[in-house]
Short mmCIF file of C-alpha atoms in Angstrom, two decimals:
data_model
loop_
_atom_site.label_atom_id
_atom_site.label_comp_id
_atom_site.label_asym_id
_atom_site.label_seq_id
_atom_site.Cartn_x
_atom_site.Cartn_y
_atom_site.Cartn_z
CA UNK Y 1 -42.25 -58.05 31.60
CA UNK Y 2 -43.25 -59.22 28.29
CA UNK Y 3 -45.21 -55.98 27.54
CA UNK Y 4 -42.22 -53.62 29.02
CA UNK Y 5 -40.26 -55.40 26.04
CA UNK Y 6 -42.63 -54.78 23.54
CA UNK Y 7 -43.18 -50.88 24.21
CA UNK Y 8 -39.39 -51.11 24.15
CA UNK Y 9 -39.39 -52.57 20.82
CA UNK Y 10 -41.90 -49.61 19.68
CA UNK Y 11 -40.80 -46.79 20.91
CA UNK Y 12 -37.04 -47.53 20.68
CA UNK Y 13 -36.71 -47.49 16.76
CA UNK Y 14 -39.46 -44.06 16.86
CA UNK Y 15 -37.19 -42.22 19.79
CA UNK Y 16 -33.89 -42.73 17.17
CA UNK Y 17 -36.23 -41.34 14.45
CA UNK Y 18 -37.27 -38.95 15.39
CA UNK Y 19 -33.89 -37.70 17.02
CA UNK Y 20 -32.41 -38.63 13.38
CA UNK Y 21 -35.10 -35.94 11.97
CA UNK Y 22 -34.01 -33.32 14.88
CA UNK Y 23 -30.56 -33.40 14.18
CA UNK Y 24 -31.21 -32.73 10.05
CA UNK Y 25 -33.56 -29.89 10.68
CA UNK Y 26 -30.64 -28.68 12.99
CA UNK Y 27 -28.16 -29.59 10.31
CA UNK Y 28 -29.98 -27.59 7.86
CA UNK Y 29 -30.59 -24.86 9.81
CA UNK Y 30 -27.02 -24.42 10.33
CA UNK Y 31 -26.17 -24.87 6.48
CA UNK Y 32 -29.00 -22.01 6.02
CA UNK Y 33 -26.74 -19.96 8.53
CA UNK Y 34 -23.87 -20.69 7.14
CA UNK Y 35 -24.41 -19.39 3.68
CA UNK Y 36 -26.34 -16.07 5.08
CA UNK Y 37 -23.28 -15.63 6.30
CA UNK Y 38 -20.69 -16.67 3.73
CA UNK Y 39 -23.10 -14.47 1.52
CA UNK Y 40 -23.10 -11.55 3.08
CA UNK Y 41 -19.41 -11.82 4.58
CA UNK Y 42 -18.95 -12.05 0.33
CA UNK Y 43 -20.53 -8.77 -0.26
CA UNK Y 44 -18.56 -7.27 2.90
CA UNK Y 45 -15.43 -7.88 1.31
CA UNK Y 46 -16.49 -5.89 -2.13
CA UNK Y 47 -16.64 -2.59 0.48
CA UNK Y 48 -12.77 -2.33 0.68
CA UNK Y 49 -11.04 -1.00 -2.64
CA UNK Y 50 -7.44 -0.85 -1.92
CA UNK Y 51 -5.62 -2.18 0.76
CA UNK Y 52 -4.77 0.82 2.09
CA UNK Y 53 -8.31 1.28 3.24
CA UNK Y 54 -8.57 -2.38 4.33
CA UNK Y 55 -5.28 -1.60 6.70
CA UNK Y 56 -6.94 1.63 8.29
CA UNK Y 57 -10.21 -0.09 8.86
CA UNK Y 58 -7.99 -3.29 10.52
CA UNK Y 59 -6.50 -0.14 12.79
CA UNK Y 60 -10.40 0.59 14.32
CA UNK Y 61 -10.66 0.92 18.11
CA UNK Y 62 -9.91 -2.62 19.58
CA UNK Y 63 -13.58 -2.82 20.79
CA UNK Y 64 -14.83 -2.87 17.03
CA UNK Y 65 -12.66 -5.57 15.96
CA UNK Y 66 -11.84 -7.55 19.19
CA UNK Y 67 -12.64 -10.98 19.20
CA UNK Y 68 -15.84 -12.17 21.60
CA UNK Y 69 -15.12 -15.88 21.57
CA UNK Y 70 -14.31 -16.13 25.08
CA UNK Y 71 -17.19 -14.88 26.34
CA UNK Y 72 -20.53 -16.87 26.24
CA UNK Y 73 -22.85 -16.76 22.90
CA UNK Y 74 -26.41 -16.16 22.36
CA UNK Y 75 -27.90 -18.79 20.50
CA UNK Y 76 -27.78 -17.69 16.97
CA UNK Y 77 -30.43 -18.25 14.74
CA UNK Y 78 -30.80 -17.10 11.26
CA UNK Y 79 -32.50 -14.13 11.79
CA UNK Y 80 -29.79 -12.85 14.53
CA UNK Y 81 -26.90 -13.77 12.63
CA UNK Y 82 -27.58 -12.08 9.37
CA UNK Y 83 -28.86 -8.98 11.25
CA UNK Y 84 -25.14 -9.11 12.68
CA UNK Y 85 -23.10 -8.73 9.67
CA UNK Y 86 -25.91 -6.73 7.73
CA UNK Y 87 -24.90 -4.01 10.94
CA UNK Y 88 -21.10 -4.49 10.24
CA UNK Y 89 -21.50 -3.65 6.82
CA UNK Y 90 -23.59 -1.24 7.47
CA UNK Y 91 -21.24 0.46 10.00
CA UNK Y 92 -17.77 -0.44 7.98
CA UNK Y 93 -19.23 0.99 4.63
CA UNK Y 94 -20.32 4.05 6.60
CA UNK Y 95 -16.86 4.41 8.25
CA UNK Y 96 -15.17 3.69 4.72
CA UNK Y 97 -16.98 6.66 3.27
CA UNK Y 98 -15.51 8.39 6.13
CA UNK Y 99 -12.13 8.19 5.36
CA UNK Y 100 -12.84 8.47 1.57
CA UNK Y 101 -14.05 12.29 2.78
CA UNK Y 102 -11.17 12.79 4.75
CA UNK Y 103 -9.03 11.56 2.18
CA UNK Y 104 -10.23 14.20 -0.48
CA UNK Y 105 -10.61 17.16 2.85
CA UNK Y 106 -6.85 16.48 3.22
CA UNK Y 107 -5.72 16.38 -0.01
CA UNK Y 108 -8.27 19.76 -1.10
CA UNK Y 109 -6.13 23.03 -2.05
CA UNK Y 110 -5.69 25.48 -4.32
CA UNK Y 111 -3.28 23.41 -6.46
CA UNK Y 112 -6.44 21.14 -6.95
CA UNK Y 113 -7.39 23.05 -10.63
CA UNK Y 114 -10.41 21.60 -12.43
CA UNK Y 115 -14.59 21.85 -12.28
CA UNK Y 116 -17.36 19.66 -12.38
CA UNK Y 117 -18.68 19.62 -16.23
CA UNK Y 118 -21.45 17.10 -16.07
CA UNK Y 119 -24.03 16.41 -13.47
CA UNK Y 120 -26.93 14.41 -14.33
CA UNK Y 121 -29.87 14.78 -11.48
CA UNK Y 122 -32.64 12.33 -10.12
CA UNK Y 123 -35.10 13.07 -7.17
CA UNK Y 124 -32.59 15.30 -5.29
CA UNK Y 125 -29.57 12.97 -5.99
CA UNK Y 126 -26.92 14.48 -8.01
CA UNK Y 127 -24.70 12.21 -10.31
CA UNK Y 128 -21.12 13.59 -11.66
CA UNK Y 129 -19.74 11.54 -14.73
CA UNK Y 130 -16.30 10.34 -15.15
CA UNK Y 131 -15.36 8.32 -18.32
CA UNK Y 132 -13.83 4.97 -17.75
CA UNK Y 133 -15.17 4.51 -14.31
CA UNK Y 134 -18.76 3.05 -14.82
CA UNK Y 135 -20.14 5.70 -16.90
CA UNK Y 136 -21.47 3.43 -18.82
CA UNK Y 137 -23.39 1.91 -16.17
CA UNK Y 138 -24.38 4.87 -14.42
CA UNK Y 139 -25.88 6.62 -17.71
CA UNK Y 140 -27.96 3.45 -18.46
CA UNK Y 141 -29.59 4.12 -14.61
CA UNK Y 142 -30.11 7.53 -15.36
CA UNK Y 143 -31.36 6.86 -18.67
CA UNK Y 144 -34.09 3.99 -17.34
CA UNK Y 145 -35.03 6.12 -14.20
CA UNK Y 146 -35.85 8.87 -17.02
CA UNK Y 147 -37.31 6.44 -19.51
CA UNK Y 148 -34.93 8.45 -22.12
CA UNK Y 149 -34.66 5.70 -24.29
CA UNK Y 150 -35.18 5.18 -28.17
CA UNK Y 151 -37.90 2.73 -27.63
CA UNK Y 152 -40.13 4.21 -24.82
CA UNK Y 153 -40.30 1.90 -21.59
CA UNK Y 154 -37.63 -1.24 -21.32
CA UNK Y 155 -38.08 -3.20 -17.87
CA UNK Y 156 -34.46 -3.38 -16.80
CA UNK Y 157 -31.37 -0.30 -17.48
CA UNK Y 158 -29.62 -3.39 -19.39
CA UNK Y 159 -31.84 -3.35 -22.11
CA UNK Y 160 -30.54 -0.17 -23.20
CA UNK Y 161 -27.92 -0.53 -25.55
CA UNK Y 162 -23.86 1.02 -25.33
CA UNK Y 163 -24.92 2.68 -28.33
CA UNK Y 164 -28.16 4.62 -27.17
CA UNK Y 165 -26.88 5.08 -23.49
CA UNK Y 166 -23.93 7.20 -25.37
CA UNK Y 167 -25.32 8.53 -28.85
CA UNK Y 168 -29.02 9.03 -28.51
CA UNK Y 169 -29.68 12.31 -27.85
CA UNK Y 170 -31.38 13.19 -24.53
CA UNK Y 171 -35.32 14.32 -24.43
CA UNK Y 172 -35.56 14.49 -20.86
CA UNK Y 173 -32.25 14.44 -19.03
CA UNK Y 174 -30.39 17.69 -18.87
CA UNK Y 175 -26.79 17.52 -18.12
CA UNK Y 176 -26.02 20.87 -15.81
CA UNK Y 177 -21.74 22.25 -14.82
CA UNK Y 178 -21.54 23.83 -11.93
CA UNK Y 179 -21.82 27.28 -11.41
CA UNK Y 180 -23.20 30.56 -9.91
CA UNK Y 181 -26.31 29.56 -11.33
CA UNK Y 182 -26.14 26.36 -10.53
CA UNK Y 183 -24.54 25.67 -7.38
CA UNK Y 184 -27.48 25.97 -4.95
CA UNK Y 185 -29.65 23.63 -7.26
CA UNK Y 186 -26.62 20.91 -7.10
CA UNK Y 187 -24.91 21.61 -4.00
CA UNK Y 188 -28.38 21.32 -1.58
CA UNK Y 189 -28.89 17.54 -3.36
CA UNK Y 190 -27.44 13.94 -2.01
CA UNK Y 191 -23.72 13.96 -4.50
CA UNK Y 192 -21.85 11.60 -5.39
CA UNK Y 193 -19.20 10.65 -7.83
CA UNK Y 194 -17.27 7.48 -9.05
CA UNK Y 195 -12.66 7.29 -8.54
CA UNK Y 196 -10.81 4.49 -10.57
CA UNK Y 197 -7.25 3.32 -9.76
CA UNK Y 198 -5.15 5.35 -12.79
CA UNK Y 199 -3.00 3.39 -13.89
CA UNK Y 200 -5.53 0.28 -14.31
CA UNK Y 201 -8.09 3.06 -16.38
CA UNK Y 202 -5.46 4.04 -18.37
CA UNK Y 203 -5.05 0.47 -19.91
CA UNK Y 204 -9.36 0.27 -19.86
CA UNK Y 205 -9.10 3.15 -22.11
CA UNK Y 206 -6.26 1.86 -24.55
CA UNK Y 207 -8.30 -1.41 -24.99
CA UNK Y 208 -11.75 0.16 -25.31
CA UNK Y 209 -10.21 2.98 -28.06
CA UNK Y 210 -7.30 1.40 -29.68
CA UNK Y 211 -7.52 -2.04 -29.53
CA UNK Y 212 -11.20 -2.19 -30.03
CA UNK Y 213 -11.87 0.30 -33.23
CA UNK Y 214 -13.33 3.81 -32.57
CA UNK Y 215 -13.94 5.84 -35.53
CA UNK Y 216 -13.23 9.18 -33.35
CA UNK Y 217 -9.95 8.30 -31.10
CA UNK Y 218 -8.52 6.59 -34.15
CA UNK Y 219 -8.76 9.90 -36.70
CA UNK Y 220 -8.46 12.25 -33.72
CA UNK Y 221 -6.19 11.23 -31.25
CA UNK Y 222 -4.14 8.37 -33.41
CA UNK Y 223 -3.23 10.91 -35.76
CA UNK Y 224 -1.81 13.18 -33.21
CA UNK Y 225 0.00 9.57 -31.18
CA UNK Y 226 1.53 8.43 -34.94
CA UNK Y 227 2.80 12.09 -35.96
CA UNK Y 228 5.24 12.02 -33.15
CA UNK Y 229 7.28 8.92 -34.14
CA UNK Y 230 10.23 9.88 -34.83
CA UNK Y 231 10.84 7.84 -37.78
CA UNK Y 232 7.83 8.98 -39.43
CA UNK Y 233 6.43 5.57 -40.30
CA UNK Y 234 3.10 4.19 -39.94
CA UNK Y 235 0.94 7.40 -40.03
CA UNK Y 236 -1.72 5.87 -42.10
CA UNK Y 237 -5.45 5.32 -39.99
CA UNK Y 238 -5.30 1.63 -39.68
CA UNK Y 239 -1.69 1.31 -38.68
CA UNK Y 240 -1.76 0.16 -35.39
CA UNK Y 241 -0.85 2.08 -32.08
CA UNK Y 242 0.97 0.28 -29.31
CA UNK Y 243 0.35 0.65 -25.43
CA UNK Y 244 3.82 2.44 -24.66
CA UNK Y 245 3.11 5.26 -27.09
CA UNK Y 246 -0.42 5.97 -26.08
CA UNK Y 247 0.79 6.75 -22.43
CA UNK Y 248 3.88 8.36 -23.77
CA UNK Y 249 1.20 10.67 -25.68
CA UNK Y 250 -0.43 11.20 -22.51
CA UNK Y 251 2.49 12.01 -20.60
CA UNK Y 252 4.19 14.22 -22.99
CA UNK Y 253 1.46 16.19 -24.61
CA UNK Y 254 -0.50 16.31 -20.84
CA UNK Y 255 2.60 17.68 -18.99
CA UNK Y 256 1.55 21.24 -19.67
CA UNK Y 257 -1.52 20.35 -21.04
CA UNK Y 258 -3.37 18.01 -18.73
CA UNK Y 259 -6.76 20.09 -18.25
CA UNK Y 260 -7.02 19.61 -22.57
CA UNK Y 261 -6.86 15.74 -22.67
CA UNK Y 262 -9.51 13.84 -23.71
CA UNK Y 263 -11.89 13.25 -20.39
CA UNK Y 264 -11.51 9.38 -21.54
CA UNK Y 265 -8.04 9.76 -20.25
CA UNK Y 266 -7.06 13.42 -18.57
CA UNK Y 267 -7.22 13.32 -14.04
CA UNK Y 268 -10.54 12.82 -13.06
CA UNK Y 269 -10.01 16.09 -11.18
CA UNK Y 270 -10.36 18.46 -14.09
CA UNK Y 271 -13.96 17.34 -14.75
CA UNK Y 272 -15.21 16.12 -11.44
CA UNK Y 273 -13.24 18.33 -9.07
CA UNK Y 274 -13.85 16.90 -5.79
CA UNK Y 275 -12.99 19.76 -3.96
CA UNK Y 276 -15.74 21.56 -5.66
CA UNK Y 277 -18.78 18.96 -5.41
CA UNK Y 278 -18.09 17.96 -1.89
CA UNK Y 279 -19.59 14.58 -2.73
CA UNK Y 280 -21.43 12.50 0.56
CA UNK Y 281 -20.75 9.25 -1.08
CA UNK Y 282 -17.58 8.35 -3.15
CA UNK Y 283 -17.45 4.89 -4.93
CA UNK Y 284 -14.80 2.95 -6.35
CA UNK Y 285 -14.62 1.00 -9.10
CA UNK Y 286 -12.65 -1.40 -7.17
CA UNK Y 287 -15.68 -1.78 -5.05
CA UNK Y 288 -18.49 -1.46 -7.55
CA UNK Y 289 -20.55 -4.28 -6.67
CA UNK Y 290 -21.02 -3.01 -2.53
CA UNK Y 291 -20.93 0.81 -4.06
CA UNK Y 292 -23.37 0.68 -6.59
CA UNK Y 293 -26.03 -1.16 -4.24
CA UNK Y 294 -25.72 1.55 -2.06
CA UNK Y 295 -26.81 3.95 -4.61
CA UNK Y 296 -29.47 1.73 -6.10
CA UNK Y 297 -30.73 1.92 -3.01
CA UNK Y 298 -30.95 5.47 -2.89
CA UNK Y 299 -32.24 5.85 -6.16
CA UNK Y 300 -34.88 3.30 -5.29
CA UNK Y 301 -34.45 0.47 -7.84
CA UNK Y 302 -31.93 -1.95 -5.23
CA UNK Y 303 -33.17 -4.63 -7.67
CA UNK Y 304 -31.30 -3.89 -10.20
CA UNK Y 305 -28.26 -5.31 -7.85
CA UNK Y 306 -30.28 -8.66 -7.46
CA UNK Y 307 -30.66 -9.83 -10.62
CA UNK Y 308 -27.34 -8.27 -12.47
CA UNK Y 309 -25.33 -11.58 -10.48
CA UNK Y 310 -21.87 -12.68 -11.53
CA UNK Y 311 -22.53 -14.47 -14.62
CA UNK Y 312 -25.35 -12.24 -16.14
CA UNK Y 313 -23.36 -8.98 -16.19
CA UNK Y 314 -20.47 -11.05 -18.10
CA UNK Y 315 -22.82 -11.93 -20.44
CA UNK Y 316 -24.64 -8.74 -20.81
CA UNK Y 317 -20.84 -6.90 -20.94
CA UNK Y 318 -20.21 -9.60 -23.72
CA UNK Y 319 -23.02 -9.01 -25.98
CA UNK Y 320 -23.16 -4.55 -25.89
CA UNK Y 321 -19.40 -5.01 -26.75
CA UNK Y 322 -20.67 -7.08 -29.53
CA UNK Y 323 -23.49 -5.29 -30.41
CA UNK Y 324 -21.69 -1.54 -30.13
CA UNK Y 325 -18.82 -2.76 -32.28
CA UNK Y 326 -20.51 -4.73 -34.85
CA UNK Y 327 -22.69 -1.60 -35.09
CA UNK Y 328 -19.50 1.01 -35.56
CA UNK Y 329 -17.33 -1.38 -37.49
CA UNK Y 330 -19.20 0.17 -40.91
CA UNK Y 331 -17.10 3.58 -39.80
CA UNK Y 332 -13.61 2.09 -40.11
CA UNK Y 333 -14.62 -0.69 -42.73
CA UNK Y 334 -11.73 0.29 -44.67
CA UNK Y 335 -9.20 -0.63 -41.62
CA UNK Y 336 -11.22 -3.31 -39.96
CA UNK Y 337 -13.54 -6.31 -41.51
CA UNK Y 338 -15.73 -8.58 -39.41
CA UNK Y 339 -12.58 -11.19 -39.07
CA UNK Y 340 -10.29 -8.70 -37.69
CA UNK Y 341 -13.25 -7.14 -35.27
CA UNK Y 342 -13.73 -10.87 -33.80
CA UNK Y 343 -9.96 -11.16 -33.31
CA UNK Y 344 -10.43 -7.75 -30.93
CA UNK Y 345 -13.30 -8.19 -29.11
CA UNK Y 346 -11.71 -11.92 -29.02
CA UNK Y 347 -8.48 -10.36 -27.60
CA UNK Y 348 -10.42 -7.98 -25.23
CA UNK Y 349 -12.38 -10.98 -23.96
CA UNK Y 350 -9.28 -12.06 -22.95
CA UNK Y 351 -7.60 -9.09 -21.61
CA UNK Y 352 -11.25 -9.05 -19.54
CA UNK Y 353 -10.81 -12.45 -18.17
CA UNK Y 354 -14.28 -13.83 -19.72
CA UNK Y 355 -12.49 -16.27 -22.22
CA UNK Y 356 -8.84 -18.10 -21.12
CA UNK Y 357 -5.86 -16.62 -22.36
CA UNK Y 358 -5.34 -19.61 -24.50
CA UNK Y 359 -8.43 -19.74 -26.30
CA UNK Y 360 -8.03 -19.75 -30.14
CA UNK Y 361 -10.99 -18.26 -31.89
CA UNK Y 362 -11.97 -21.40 -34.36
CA UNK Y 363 -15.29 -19.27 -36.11
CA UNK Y 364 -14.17 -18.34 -39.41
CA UNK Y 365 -15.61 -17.24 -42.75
CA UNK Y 366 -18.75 -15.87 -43.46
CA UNK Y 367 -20.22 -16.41 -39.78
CA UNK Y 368 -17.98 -13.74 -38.34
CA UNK Y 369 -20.30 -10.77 -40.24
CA UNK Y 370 -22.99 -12.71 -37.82
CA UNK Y 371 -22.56 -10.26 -34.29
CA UNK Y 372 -25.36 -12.33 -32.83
CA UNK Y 373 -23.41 -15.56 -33.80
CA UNK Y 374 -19.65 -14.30 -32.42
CA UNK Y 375 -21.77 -13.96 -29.18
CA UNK Y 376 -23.19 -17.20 -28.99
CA UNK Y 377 -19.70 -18.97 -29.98
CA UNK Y 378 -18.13 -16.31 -27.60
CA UNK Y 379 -20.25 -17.30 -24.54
CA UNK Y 380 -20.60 -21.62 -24.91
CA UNK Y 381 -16.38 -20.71 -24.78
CA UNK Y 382 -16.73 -18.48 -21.66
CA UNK Y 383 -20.00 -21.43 -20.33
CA UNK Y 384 -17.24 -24.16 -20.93
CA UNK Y 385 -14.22 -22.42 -19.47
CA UNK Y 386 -16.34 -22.09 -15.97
CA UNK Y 387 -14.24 -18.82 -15.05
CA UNK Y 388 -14.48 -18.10 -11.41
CA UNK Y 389 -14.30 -14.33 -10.38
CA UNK Y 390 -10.48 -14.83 -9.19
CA UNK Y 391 -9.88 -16.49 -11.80
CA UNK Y 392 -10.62 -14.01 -14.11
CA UNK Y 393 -9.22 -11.03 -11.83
CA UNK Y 394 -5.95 -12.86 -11.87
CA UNK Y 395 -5.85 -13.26 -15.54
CA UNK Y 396 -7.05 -9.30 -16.07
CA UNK Y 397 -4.36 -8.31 -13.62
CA UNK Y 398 -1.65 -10.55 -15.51
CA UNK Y 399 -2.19 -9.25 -18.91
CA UNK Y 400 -2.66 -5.58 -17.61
CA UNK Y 401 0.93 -5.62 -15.91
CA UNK Y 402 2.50 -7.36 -19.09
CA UNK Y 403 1.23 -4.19 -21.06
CA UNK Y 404 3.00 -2.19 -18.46
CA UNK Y 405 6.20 -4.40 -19.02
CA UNK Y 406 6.95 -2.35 -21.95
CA UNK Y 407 6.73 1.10 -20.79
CA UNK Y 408 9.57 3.02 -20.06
CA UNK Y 409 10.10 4.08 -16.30
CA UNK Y 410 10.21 7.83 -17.78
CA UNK Y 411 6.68 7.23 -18.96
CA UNK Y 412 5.80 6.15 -16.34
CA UNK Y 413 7.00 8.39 -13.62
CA UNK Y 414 5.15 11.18 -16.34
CA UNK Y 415 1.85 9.50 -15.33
CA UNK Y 416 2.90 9.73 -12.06
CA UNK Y 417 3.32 13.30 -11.45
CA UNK Y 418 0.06 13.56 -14.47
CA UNK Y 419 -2.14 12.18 -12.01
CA UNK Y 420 -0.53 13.12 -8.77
CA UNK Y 421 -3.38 14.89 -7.17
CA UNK Y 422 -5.71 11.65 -8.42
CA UNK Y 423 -3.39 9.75 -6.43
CA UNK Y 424 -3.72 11.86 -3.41
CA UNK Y 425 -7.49 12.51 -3.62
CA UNK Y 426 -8.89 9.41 -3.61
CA UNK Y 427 -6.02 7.18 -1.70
CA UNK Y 428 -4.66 5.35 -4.59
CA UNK Y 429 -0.41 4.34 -4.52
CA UNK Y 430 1.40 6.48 -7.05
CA UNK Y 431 3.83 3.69 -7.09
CA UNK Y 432 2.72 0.35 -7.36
CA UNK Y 433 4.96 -2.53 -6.58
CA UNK Y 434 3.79 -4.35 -9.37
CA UNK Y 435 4.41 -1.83 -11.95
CA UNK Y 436 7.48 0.21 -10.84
CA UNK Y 437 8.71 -2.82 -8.71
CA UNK Y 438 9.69 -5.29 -11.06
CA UNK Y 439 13.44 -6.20 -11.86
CA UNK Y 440 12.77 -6.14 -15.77
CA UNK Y 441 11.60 -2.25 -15.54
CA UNK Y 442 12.74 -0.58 -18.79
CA UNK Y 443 15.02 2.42 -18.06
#
């Protein structure tokens, strides 16, 4: 009896023990589950763009989307569970580019005028360029793929700066239209192409040209905005253009001639006709982050996805706006010094979401002809701040639609039938609740 007790005694407190040390291997094992799956369920949700695709996906056959609940489940294990959602992303994104094709096959006619001007090509994949929709990015890709750099090899496509990816001259990538000549060398190659919402590039374009200085939009295209005023004030170079007269520019001067607009700003259409490149794989900037892996992918470098995260493409966006416009401020010295360029790129920040809205830029004097010292006050602000990614969406979206405020519903219904065929081509709403909705509309 006495020894029963004893082994009791032993293997009692070893039996909870080791149960104890079961159940946190299972407990971890489920965390590691988990956040596979809150992971990639994240990156699932970058694949829809507007919710007009989200609503057509949500109106799949009922044995897609059903729920399985009620019926018994295999024991999941890591492995099986992120194999699951990897194969719903896999077979939504497929299914999205689906309807992105049928989108542009339905909308193609002959009222769809335009061409396809630039088409940069890597190992049989064929890459048309549209301003203002991650050209930027895309360039830089081509550019490291090509090692067409100014200093020879760099290890990562975000080493190369705004500057070169823009202004160096090429040595080894050749920019091709298409043609006659060309059509069999672009049209037998994987295509594809980048859309953007227009009415959220149009105010990317009036902050990266107006409110930001650009030697070439402010002597070209300001001059032609100021000489319509009709009071005939404020036609010098550094007076100021508002929001409301750059899109009443657009909408005037691109009623008859839309196809002679600045590609910055004129339909994506006229430069990347859809109709004409037939592109397999149309991305969004609204879904860049699920898009551009996808391409990676293709072009063989998905690591570039992998280590660009959340907070180190803010901070690489942050410093090449620094960099590029300390670097062209010497062009409009005369109209801008290095106080007023902070107080832009400060305000952009803003307008981007990287710094709060109520931030007051505190770096003054000498410092602020310091680009590499802007930055660093720039990002302990953003470090300190701790912006989330809807945080920062909410506060882009806010400050885009009070620009908007201000625009006259005739302006705005001249963007509308401007970019009509955008609209219709690549499933974006011509009419926005949020723009054309609101009680204080200006008529």
């Amino acid at each position: 009896m006495w020894r029963a007790r004893m082994k009791w005694r032993v293997l009692f407190p070893l039996g909870i023990t080791f149960l104890a040390g079961h159940m946190f291997v299972t407990f971890l094992q489920l965390q590691s589950i988990n956040e596979s799956e809150r992971s990639l369920k994240k990156k699932s949700s970058e694949l829809f763009g507007t919710n007009h695709e989200k609503n057509i996906l949500m109106k799949k056959p009922l044995h897609v989307w059903q729920n399985h609940t009620t019926t018994p489940e295999p024991t999941v294990t890591p492995t099986t569970a992120t194999r699951q959602i990897e194969h719903d992303m896999e077979r939504d994104a497929q299914h999205l580019q689906d309807l992105r094709r049928h989108q542009i096959e339905s909308a193609c006619s002959d009222d769809v005028i335009g061409s396809v001007d630039r088409i940069i090509q890597y190992d049989n994949i064929s890459y048309c360029i549209t301003h203002k929709v991650a050209s930027t990015y895309w360039v830089r890709i081509f550019r490291y793929l090509y090692n067409d750099t100014a200093t020879g090899h760099v290890k990562s496509p975000f080493e190369i700066s705004k500057y070169d990816t823009h202004l160096l001259k090429y040595k080894y990538i050749k920019e091709i239209t298409l043609n006659s000549a060309t059509e069999s060398a672009i049209m037998n190659t994987f295509r594809f192409m980048f859309a953007r919402e227009p009415y959220s590039r149009l105010w990317s374009v009036f902050i990266d040209k107006f409110i930001l200085p650009d030697n070439f939009f402010w002597r070209t295209y300001g001059s032609e905005i100021k000489r319509l005023r009709k009071d005939g004030t404020a036609r010098k170079l550094c007076d100021p253009i508002s929001f409301p007269e750059f899109l009443g520019y657009i909408a005037n001067y691109g009623t008859e001639n839309a196809a002679k607009l600045d590609d910055h700003y004129r339909p994506l259409h006229y430069g990347c006709n859809p109709c004409q490149l037939k592109p397999h794989f149309i991305g969004k900037l609204e879904t860049m982050g699920a898009d551009s892996r996808y391409i990676l992918g293709k072009l063989g470098i998905s690591w570039v996805s992998d280590v660009h995260n959340h907070e180190s493409r803010i901070r690489e966006e942050i410093a090449m706006l620094i960099q590029f416009n300390y670097k062209m401020q010497r062009y409009l010295s005369s109209c801008v010094s290095y106080s007023d360029l902070a107080g832009r790129l400060w305000k952009a920040f803003k307008i981007n979401g990287y710094i709060p809205a109520t931030a007051e830029l505190t770096l003054t004097g000498e410092t602020l002809k310091r680009g590499d010292v802007f930055f660093e006050y720039v990002w302990r602000v953003f470090k300190a701040a701790n912006r989330t990614s809807n945080v920062m969406a909410m506060q882009r979206t806010s400050m885009k639609l009070q620009a908007y405020k201000d625009v006259h519903i005739d302006v705005l219904e001249g963007i509308q039938r401007m970019f009509k065929l955008d609209f219709e081509l690549f499933g974006y709403d011509p009419e926005p609740a949020d723009i054309f909705g609101r009680a204080d509309l200006r008529y």
